Amino acid sequence: MTVLPSRPSDRDAIRAITARAGVFNAEEVDTALELFDDYVKDPQCGYNFLSEYDAAGQVRGYVCWGPASLSRGAVDLYWICTDPAAQGRGVGAALFTPVV
């Protein structure tokens, strides 16, 4: 499994995966993309994205988090989503593994 900071080119895959998950409404899908767009425009904006890629380089899942307000060292998990076709294959667990 390959987990790396999300790239701007991941946007369409993130949109598709979020919509296919079947648990987010249209407004929530749009919100995930708004956070992603903020992350792409300004990596210091406070939103962080990682994507998990298969051997062919296709995005199979992503996670978004940011610093928790009024805390030191704590974060809020905003989104974690795995493509339904890749569920049960450790994608979500890989997204929680620290990137070194």
Short mmCIF file of N, CA and C in Angstrom, two decimals, residues 18-71:
data_model
loop_
_atom_site.label_atom_id
_atom_site.label_comp_id
_atom_site.label_asym_id
_atom_site.label_seq_id
_atom_site.Cartn_x
_atom_site.Cartn_y
_atom_site.Cartn_z
N THR A 18 -16.00 9.57 -2.68
CA THR A 18 -16.91 10.09 -1.66
C THR A 18 -18.36 9.85 -2.07
N ALA A 19 -18.68 10.09 -3.33
CA ALA A 19 -20.05 9.87 -3.82
C ALA A 19 -20.42 8.39 -3.82
N ARG A 20 -19.49 7.53 -4.22
CA ARG A 20 -19.76 6.08 -4.29
C ARG A 20 -19.87 5.43 -2.92
N ALA A 21 -19.33 6.06 -1.90
CA ALA A 21 -19.36 5.46 -0.57
C ALA A 21 -20.79 5.19 -0.11
N GLY A 22 -21.73 6.01 -0.59
CA GLY A 22 -23.14 5.77 -0.28
C GLY A 22 -23.57 6.24 1.10
N VAL A 23 -22.72 6.96 1.81
CA VAL A 23 -23.09 7.44 3.14
C VAL A 23 -23.09 8.96 3.25
N PHE A 24 -22.67 9.63 2.19
CA PHE A 24 -22.60 11.09 2.20
C PHE A 24 -23.62 11.66 1.22
N ASN A 25 -24.32 12.73 1.63
CA ASN A 25 -25.25 13.38 0.72
C ASN A 25 -24.47 14.33 -0.18
N ALA A 26 -25.15 14.93 -1.13
CA ALA A 26 -24.49 15.81 -2.11
C ALA A 26 -23.78 16.98 -1.45
N GLU A 27 -24.40 17.56 -0.43
CA GLU A 27 -23.77 18.68 0.28
C GLU A 27 -22.47 18.23 0.97
N GLU A 28 -22.47 17.04 1.53
CA GLU A 28 -21.27 16.53 2.18
C GLU A 28 -20.15 16.25 1.16
N VAL A 29 -20.52 15.73 0.01
CA VAL A 29 -19.53 15.51 -1.05
C VAL A 29 -18.92 16.85 -1.46
N ASP A 30 -19.76 17.86 -1.63
CA ASP A 30 -19.26 19.19 -1.98
C ASP A 30 -18.35 19.75 -0.89
N THR A 31 -18.69 19.51 0.37
CA THR A 31 -17.88 20.01 1.48
C THR A 31 -16.50 19.35 1.48
N ALA A 32 -16.45 18.05 1.24
CA ALA A 32 -15.15 17.36 1.17
C ALA A 32 -14.29 17.98 0.08
N LEU A 33 -14.90 18.30 -1.05
CA LEU A 33 -14.15 18.92 -2.15
C LEU A 33 -13.71 20.34 -1.83
N GLU A 34 -14.53 21.08 -1.09
CA GLU A 34 -14.14 22.43 -0.67
C GLU A 34 -12.90 22.37 0.21
N LEU A 35 -12.88 21.42 1.15
CA LEU A 35 -11.71 21.28 2.01
C LEU A 35 -10.49 20.89 1.18
N PHE A 36 -10.69 19.97 0.22
CA PHE A 36 -9.59 19.56 -0.64
C PHE A 36 -9.07 20.75 -1.45
N ASP A 37 -9.97 21.53 -2.00
CA ASP A 37 -9.55 22.70 -2.78
C ASP A 37 -8.76 23.69 -1.92
N ASP A 38 -9.18 23.87 -0.67
CA ASP A 38 -8.43 24.74 0.24
C ASP A 38 -7.03 24.18 0.47
N TYR A 39 -6.94 22.87 0.67
CA TYR A 39 -5.66 22.20 0.88
C TYR A 39 -4.74 22.37 -0.33
N VAL A 40 -5.29 22.26 -1.53
CA VAL A 40 -4.48 22.40 -2.74
C VAL A 40 -4.00 23.85 -2.90
N LYS A 41 -4.90 24.81 -2.65
CA LYS A 41 -4.55 26.22 -2.83
C LYS A 41 -3.53 26.68 -1.79
N ASP A 42 -3.65 26.18 -0.57
CA ASP A 42 -2.77 26.62 0.52
C ASP A 42 -2.51 25.44 1.46
N PRO A 43 -1.42 24.72 1.26
CA PRO A 43 -1.11 23.57 2.10
C PRO A 43 -1.00 23.89 3.59
N GLN A 44 -0.88 25.16 3.94
CA GLN A 44 -0.81 25.56 5.34
C GLN A 44 -2.18 25.97 5.89
N CYS A 45 -3.25 25.70 5.15
CA CYS A 45 -4.59 26.15 5.54
C CYS A 45 -5.13 25.45 6.78
N GLY A 46 -4.53 24.34 7.16
CA GLY A 46 -5.02 23.60 8.33
C GLY A 46 -5.69 22.30 7.98
N TYR A 47 -6.03 22.10 6.73
CA TYR A 47 -6.58 20.81 6.29
C TYR A 47 -5.44 20.00 5.69
N ASN A 48 -5.37 18.74 6.07
CA ASN A 48 -4.33 17.84 5.58
C ASN A 48 -5.01 16.66 4.90
N PHE A 49 -4.50 16.26 3.75
CA PHE A 49 -5.06 15.13 3.01
C PHE A 49 -3.96 14.12 2.70
N LEU A 50 -4.28 12.86 2.88
CA LEU A 50 -3.45 11.75 2.41
C LEU A 50 -4.33 10.89 1.51
N SER A 51 -3.73 10.34 0.48
CA SER A 51 -4.43 9.39 -0.39
C SER A 51 -3.70 8.06 -0.35
N GLU A 52 -4.43 6.99 -0.53
CA GLU A 52 -3.85 5.65 -0.65
C GLU A 52 -3.99 5.25 -2.10
N TYR A 53 -2.87 4.79 -2.69
CA TYR A 53 -2.83 4.47 -4.11
C TYR A 53 -2.59 2.97 -4.30
N ASP A 54 -3.25 2.40 -5.31
CA ASP A 54 -2.98 1.00 -5.65
C ASP A 54 -1.72 0.94 -6.51
N ALA A 55 -1.35 -0.27 -6.94
CA ALA A 55 -0.12 -0.46 -7.70
C ALA A 55 -0.12 0.30 -9.02
N ALA A 56 -1.31 0.58 -9.56
CA ALA A 56 -1.41 1.32 -10.82
C ALA A 56 -1.46 2.84 -10.59
N GLY A 57 -1.39 3.27 -9.32
CA GLY A 57 -1.42 4.70 -9.03
C GLY A 57 -2.81 5.29 -8.90
N GLN A 58 -3.84 4.45 -8.83
CA GLN A 58 -5.20 4.93 -8.69
C GLN A 58 -5.53 5.14 -7.21
N VAL A 59 -6.25 6.20 -6.90
CA VAL A 59 -6.65 6.49 -5.53
C VAL A 59 -7.72 5.49 -5.10
N ARG A 60 -7.50 4.85 -3.95
CA ARG A 60 -8.49 3.91 -3.41
C ARG A 60 -9.13 4.44 -2.13
N GLY A 61 -8.56 5.49 -1.57
CA GLY A 61 -9.12 6.06 -0.35
C GLY A 61 -8.36 7.31 0.03
N TYR A 62 -8.93 8.07 0.96
CA TYR A 62 -8.28 9.29 1.43
C TYR A 62 -8.72 9.59 2.85
N VAL A 63 -7.94 10.44 3.49
CA VAL A 63 -8.26 10.91 4.83
C VAL A 63 -7.97 12.41 4.87
N CYS A 64 -8.77 13.14 5.64
CA CYS A 64 -8.59 14.57 5.83
C CYS A 64 -8.68 14.86 7.32
N TRP A 65 -7.72 15.61 7.84
CA TRP A 65 -7.73 15.99 9.24
C TRP A 65 -7.12 17.38 9.39
N GLY A 66 -7.30 17.94 10.59
CA GLY A 66 -6.72 19.24 10.88
C GLY A 66 -6.61 19.45 12.37
N PRO A 67 -5.87 20.46 12.78
CA PRO A 67 -5.67 20.73 14.20
C PRO A 67 -6.99 21.00 14.91
N ALA A 68 -7.13 20.45 16.10
CA ALA A 68 -8.33 20.70 16.92
C ALA A 68 -8.19 22.07 17.58
N SER A 69 -9.24 22.84 17.52
CA SER A 69 -9.24 24.17 18.13
C SER A 69 -8.98 24.06 19.63
N LEU A 70 -8.28 25.04 20.15
CA LEU A 70 -8.04 25.16 21.59
C LEU A 70 -7.35 23.94 22.19
N SER A 71 -6.49 23.32 21.40
CA SER A 71 -5.76 22.15 21.91
C SER A 71 -4.31 22.22 21.45
#
